[in-house]
CSV table of C-alpha atoms in Angstrom, one decimal:
chain,number,residue,atom,x,y,z
A,1,MET,CA,24.6,-12.5,7.5
A,2,SER,CA,24.7,-9.1,6.7
A,3,ALA,CA,26.9,-7.2,4.3
A,4,GLN,CA,28.7,-4.4,5.7
A,5,SER,CA,30.2,-3.2,2.8
A,6,THR,CA,29.9,-3.6,-0.9
A,7,LEU,CA,32.0,-4.5,-3.9
A,8,GLU,CA,32.3,-2.0,-6.9
A,9,ILE,CA,33.0,-4.0,-10.1
A,10,SER,CA,34.9,-1.8,-12.3
A,11,ASN,CA,35.0,-2.9,-15.8
A,12,ALA,CA,31.2,-2.2,-16.7
A,13,PRO,CA,29.0,0.2,-15.7
A,14,LEU,CA,26.4,-1.8,-13.5
A,15,ILE,CA,24.0,1.3,-12.6
A,16,GLY,CA,20.9,1.7,-14.9
A,17,GLN,CA,20.8,-1.6,-17.3
A,18,GLY,CA,18.0,-3.1,-16.0
A,19,PRO,CA,14.1,-2.2,-16.3
A,20,SER,CA,14.1,-1.0,-13.1
A,21,GLY,CA,16.7,1.4,-13.4
A,22,SER,CA,19.6,-0.9,-11.3
A,23,ALA,CA,21.5,-3.9,-12.5
A,24,SER,CA,20.0,-7.2,-12.8
A,25,PHE,CA,21.5,-10.4,-11.0
A,26,GLY,CA,21.8,-13.9,-11.6
A,27,ILE,CA,23.1,-16.3,-8.7
A,28,LEU,CA,24.2,-19.7,-8.4
A,29,SER,CA,24.2,-21.7,-5.7
A,30,THR,CA,22.1,-24.0,-3.6
A,31,TYR,CA,18.7,-22.2,-2.3
A,32,PRO,CA,15.8,-22.8,-0.5
A,33,PRO,CA,14.0,-25.5,0.2
A,34,THR,CA,18.1,-27.1,0.5
A,35,PRO,CA,19.1,-26.9,4.2
A,36,CYS,CA,22.3,-25.4,4.0
A,37,GLY,CA,23.6,-22.1,5.1
A,38,LEU,CA,24.8,-21.1,1.6
A,39,ALA,CA,21.1,-21.5,0.5
A,40,THR,CA,19.7,-19.3,3.4
A,41,PHE,CA,22.4,-16.9,2.4
A,42,SER,CA,21.4,-16.8,-1.1
A,43,ALA,CA,18.0,-16.4,-0.5
A,44,ALA,CA,18.5,-13.4,1.7
A,45,LEU,CA,21.3,-11.7,-0.6
A,46,SER,CA,18.3,-12.2,-3.4
A,47,LYS,CA,15.9,-10.5,-1.0
A,48,GLY,CA,17.5,-7.7,-0.2
A,49,LEU,CA,18.7,-7.0,-3.9
A,50,CYS,CA,15.1,-7.3,-4.6
A,51,ALA,CA,14.3,-5.1,-2.1
A,52,ASN,CA,16.7,-2.2,-3.8
A,53,GLY,CA,14.9,-2.2,-7.1
A,54,SER,CA,17.2,-5.3,-8.4
A,55,ASP,CA,16.0,-7.8,-10.8
A,56,VAL,CA,17.2,-11.1,-9.7
A,57,SER,CA,17.1,-14.6,-11.3
A,58,VAL,CA,18.9,-17.6,-9.5
A,59,VAL,CA,20.4,-20.8,-11.0
A,60,ARG,CA,20.0,-24.1,-8.2
A,61,VAL,CA,22.3,-26.4,-7.8
A,62,ALA,CA,19.9,-29.5,-7.7
A,63,ASP,CA,19.8,-31.6,-4.8
A,64,GLY,CA,16.3,-33.4,-5.9
A,65,SER,CA,13.9,-31.3,-4.0
A,66,LEU,CA,11.4,-28.6,-5.8
A,67,ALA,CA,11.8,-25.1,-5.2
A,68,SER,CA,8.8,-22.9,-5.3
A,69,ASP,CA,10.5,-19.7,-5.7
A,70,PRO,CA,9.5,-17.7,-8.7
A,71,ARG,CA,13.2,-16.2,-8.9
A,72,VAL,CA,14.7,-20.0,-9.4
A,73,ILE,CA,15.1,-19.8,-13.6
A,74,GLY,CA,16.9,-23.5,-13.9
A,75,GLU,CA,18.9,-26.1,-12.0
A,76,LEU,CA,22.4,-27.1,-12.5
A,77,VAL,CA,22.9,-30.9,-12.4
A,78,ASN,CA,26.7,-31.7,-11.1
A,79,GLY,CA,28.4,-33.6,-13.5
A,80,SER,CA,26.6,-33.0,-16.8
A,81,ALA,CA,28.4,-31.0,-19.3
A,82,GLY,CA,25.1,-29.8,-21.0
A,83,SER,CA,23.8,-28.4,-17.7
A,84,VAL,CA,27.3,-26.4,-17.1
A,85,ALA,CA,26.4,-25.2,-20.4
A,86,ALA,CA,23.0,-24.4,-19.9
A,87,THR,CA,23.9,-22.3,-16.4
A,88,SER,CA,26.6,-19.9,-17.9
A,89,ALA,CA,24.1,-18.9,-20.3
A,90,LEU,CA,21.1,-18.6,-18.0
A,91,LEU,CA,23.6,-16.5,-15.8
A,92,ASN,CA,24.4,-14.4,-19.1
A,93,GLU,CA,20.9,-13.3,-19.4
A,94,SER,CA,21.5,-11.2,-16.4
A,95,ASP,CA,23.9,-7.8,-16.0
A,96,VAL,CA,25.8,-9.7,-13.1
A,97,ALA,CA,26.6,-12.9,-12.2
A,98,VAL,CA,27.1,-13.7,-8.4
A,99,VAL,CA,28.6,-17.5,-8.0
A,100,GLN,CA,28.2,-19.2,-4.4
A,101,HIS,CA,31.3,-21.5,-3.9
A,102,GLU,CA,31.8,-23.9,-1.3
A,103,TYR,CA,33.8,-27.1,-1.3
A,104,GLY,CA,31.5,-30.3,-2.1
A,105,LEU,CA,29.0,-28.0,-3.6
A,106,TYR,CA,30.5,-28.3,-7.3
A,107,GLY,CA,30.7,-31.1,-9.9
A,108,GLY,CA,34.4,-32.3,-11.1
A,109,VAL,CA,37.5,-32.7,-9.8
A,110,ASP,CA,37.7,-30.2,-6.7
A,111,GLY,CA,34.4,-28.8,-7.8
A,112,ASP,CA,36.4,-27.8,-11.0
A,113,GLU,CA,33.3,-27.6,-13.0
A,114,VAL,CA,32.5,-24.1,-11.6
A,115,VAL,CA,35.4,-22.9,-13.5
A,116,ASP,CA,33.9,-24.5,-16.8
A,117,ILE,CA,30.4,-22.5,-15.7
A,118,ILE,CA,32.9,-19.2,-15.5
A,119,GLU,CA,34.6,-19.4,-18.2
A,120,GLY,CA,31.0,-19.5,-19.9
A,121,LEU,CA,30.3,-15.9,-18.7
A,122,ASP,CA,30.6,-12.8,-20.8
A,123,ILE,CA,29.3,-10.5,-17.9
A,124,PRO,CA,30.9,-9.3,-14.4
A,125,LEU,CA,31.5,-11.5,-12.0
A,126,ILE,CA,31.5,-11.5,-8.1
A,127,VAL,CA,32.4,-15.0,-6.6
A,128,VAL,CA,31.5,-15.4,-2.7
A,129,ALA,CA,34.4,-17.3,-1.1
A,130,HIS,CA,32.7,-19.2,1.5
A,131,THR,CA,35.5,-21.1,3.0
A,132,VAL,CA,39.1,-20.1,2.0
A,133,LEU,CA,41.4,-22.9,2.9
A,134,LYS,CA,44.9,-22.9,3.6
A,135,THR,CA,46.7,-25.2,2.3
A,136,ARG,CA,44.3,-27.6,-0.1
A,137,PRO,CA,44.7,-25.4,-3.5
A,138,ALA,CA,41.6,-23.7,-4.8
A,139,PRO,CA,39.5,-25.3,-7.3
A,140,THR,CA,40.4,-22.4,-9.2
A,141,PHE,CA,39.8,-19.3,-10.5
A,142,GLY,CA,43.7,-18.9,-11.4
A,143,ALA,CA,44.9,-22.5,-12.2
A,144,ARG,CA,42.7,-22.9,-14.9
A,145,GLY,CA,43.4,-19.4,-16.9
A,146,GLY,CA,40.3,-18.0,-14.9
A,147,ARG,CA,38.7,-14.9,-14.2
A,148,GLY,CA,39.6,-14.4,-10.6
A,149,ASP,CA,42.0,-11.6,-10.6
A,150,GLY,CA,41.1,-9.5,-14.6
A,151,GLY,CA,37.5,-10.2,-15.1
A,152,SER,CA,36.3,-10.4,-11.7
A,153,GLY,CA,35.8,-9.0,-8.2
A,154,GLY,CA,35.5,-11.4,-5.1
A,155,CYS,CA,33.8,-11.2,-1.7
A,156,ASP,CA,34.8,-13.2,1.4
A,157,VAL,CA,32.5,-14.4,3.9
A,158,GLY,CA,34.0,-14.5,6.9
A,159,GLY,CA,37.9,-13.2,7.9
A,160,GLY,CA,39.7,-15.2,5.0
A,161,ARG,CA,40.5,-12.0,3.1
A,162,GLN,CA,44.1,-12.1,3.8
A,163,ARG,CA,44.7,-15.8,3.2
A,164,LEU,CA,43.2,-15.4,0.2
A,165,CYS,CA,45.4,-12.2,-1.1
A,166,LEU,CA,48.6,-13.8,0.4
A,167,GLY,CA,48.0,-17.4,-1.1
A,168,PHE,CA,46.2,-16.9,-4.6
A,169,ASP,CA,47.0,-14.5,-7.5
A,170,VAL,CA,43.7,-12.1,-6.9
A,171,ASP,CA,43.9,-8.7,-6.9
A,172,ARG,CA,43.2,-7.0,-3.2
A,173,ARG,CA,41.4,-4.9,-4.0
A,174,LYS,CA,38.6,-6.4,-5.4
A,175,VAL,CA,38.4,-7.9,-2.5
A,176,THR,CA,35.6,-7.2,0.1
A,177,THR,CA,34.4,-9.0,3.2
A,178,ILE,CA,31.1,-9.8,4.1
A,179,ALA,CA,31.0,-9.7,8.2
A,180,HIS,CA,28.8,-12.5,9.9
A,181,GLY,CA,26.2,-11.0,12.3
A,182,ALA,CA,22.7,-10.2,12.0
A,183,ALA,CA,20.4,-7.3,13.1
A,184,VAL,CA,18.6,-7.1,16.6
A,185,PRO,CA,15.1,-5.5,16.5
A,186,ARG,CA,15.2,-2.4,19.0
A,187,GLN,CA,11.9,-3.9,20.7
A,188,LEU,CA,13.8,-7.1,21.8
A,189,VAL,CA,14.1,-7.3,25.4
A,190,PRO,CA,17.4,-9.4,26.1
A,191,PRO,CA,17.0,-12.6,28.5
A,192,PRO,CA,18.3,-12.4,31.8
A,193,ARG,CA,22.1,-13.0,32.0
A,194,SER,CA,23.6,-15.8,33.8
A,195,ASP,CA,26.7,-15.6,36.1
A,196,ARG,CA,28.7,-17.8,34.0
A,197,PRO,CA,29.7,-16.5,30.5
A,198,THR,CA,28.5,-19.1,27.6
A,199,LEU,CA,30.2,-19.9,24.5
A,200,LEU,CA,27.8,-20.6,21.3
A,201,THR,CA,28.0,-22.6,18.3
A,202,TRP,CA,25.1,-22.8,16.2
A,203,GLY,CA,24.0,-23.2,12.6
A,204,LEU,CA,24.5,-26.6,11.0
A,205,LEU,CA,26.8,-29.4,12.4
A,206,GLY,CA,29.7,-31.0,11.0
A,207,PRO,CA,33.7,-31.5,10.7
A,208,GLY,CA,36.0,-28.8,10.0
A,209,LYS,CA,34.0,-26.1,12.3
A,210,GLY,CA,36.4,-26.6,15.3
A,211,ILE,CA,34.1,-28.1,17.7
A,212,GLU,CA,36.0,-30.8,19.1
A,213,ARG,CA,38.9,-28.6,19.5
A,214,VAL,CA,37.2,-26.3,21.8
A,215,ILE,CA,35.2,-29.7,23.6
A,216,ASP,CA,38.5,-30.3,24.4
A,217,ALA,CA,39.5,-26.7,25.7
A,218,MET,CA,36.5,-26.6,28.1
A,219,GLY,CA,38.7,-28.8,30.3
A,220,SER,CA,41.7,-26.2,30.5
A,221,LEU,CA,39.2,-23.5,32.6
A,222,HIS,CA,38.0,-25.5,35.2
A,223,LYS,CA,39.9,-23.4,37.9
A,224,LEU,CA,38.3,-20.5,36.5
A,225,PRO,CA,35.8,-18.7,39.4
A,226,LEU,CA,33.3,-18.9,37.0
A,227,ARG,CA,33.4,-22.0,34.5
A,228,PRO,CA,32.1,-21.1,31.4
A,229,ARG,CA,29.8,-23.6,29.8
A,230,TYR,CA,29.3,-24.4,26.2
A,231,LEU,CA,26.6,-24.1,23.8
A,232,ILE,CA,26.2,-25.9,20.7
A,233,ALA,CA,23.1,-25.6,18.7
A,234,GLY,CA,21.6,-26.9,15.6
A,235,ARG,CA,21.0,-29.3,13.4
A,236,THR,CA,23.7,-31.8,11.6
A,237,HIS,CA,24.2,-30.6,8.2
A,238,PRO,CA,22.2,-32.5,5.5
A,239,LYS,CA,25.3,-34.0,3.6
A,240,VAL,CA,27.1,-35.2,7.0
A,241,LEU,CA,23.7,-36.9,8.3
A,242,ALA,CA,23.3,-38.8,5.2
A,243,ALA,CA,26.9,-39.7,5.0
A,244,GLY,CA,27.0,-41.3,8.4
A,245,GLY,CA,24.1,-40.4,10.5
A,246,GLU,CA,24.0,-39.0,13.9
A,247,ALA,CA,27.2,-40.4,14.7
A,248,TYR,CA,29.6,-37.0,14.6
A,249,ARG,CA,26.8,-35.5,16.9
A,250,ASP,CA,27.1,-38.6,19.2
A,251,ALA,CA,30.9,-38.8,19.3
A,252,ARG,CA,31.2,-35.2,20.3
A,253,ALA,CA,28.4,-35.9,23.4
A,254,GLU,CA,30.4,-38.5,24.1
A,255,GLN,CA,33.4,-36.3,24.1
A,256,ALA,CA,31.9,-33.5,26.1
A,257,ARG,CA,30.8,-36.0,28.4
A,258,LEU,CA,33.9,-37.8,28.6
A,259,ALA,CA,35.5,-34.0,29.0
A,260,GLY,CA,33.3,-33.5,32.2
């Protein structure tokens, strides 16, 4: 994933504070070797920031695996008040905090321990919202008097900016969308194209990504001259795998078989 625009935080000077002349960033997120999209995103973000001269430190959401990246300076243990306080303290050592948010990531009711972490910050904050739900309330940066509007900026990964601005008490001037995508090397020779169009879902598989709906919809396309094919690529999400094995993947394979 790559950012097509940047977010400027207006309530604090960000340039010239660190020893390298750039701001230092403290990131809170899952992080490799955790096999999830947020971990991959955060690793790429930290690499990009370092390449531009910034110092980066990471507080990693603990999952039982060990991180080897020297940027990781601590781990957040969900359900531990001491760990929550320590996480805020570690992030405060940087000029700017970057909190990655996804449902199911943090401890507490609806993941509200992340609000305690945010309330312990005394530095500028960027919240990266990877999912903005339409009906379920956020965990939330406003309902408990958090900093979602006044003291922080926000990034939305994907296309939830309008939903975030309309459904929550946020300052739309501080919300920036990070578009999904990837740079294609110029030297790359594209493979031969099939006459049939291909729909692709890739990444870690699990409920909530609309895969079931696409499989159902494919049956309505059988009258097209060149019937599209639907390719689903990727491993099962580790949390889905831990909860139910490959039942989700097997169910989708059976759904596709019955859809013909």
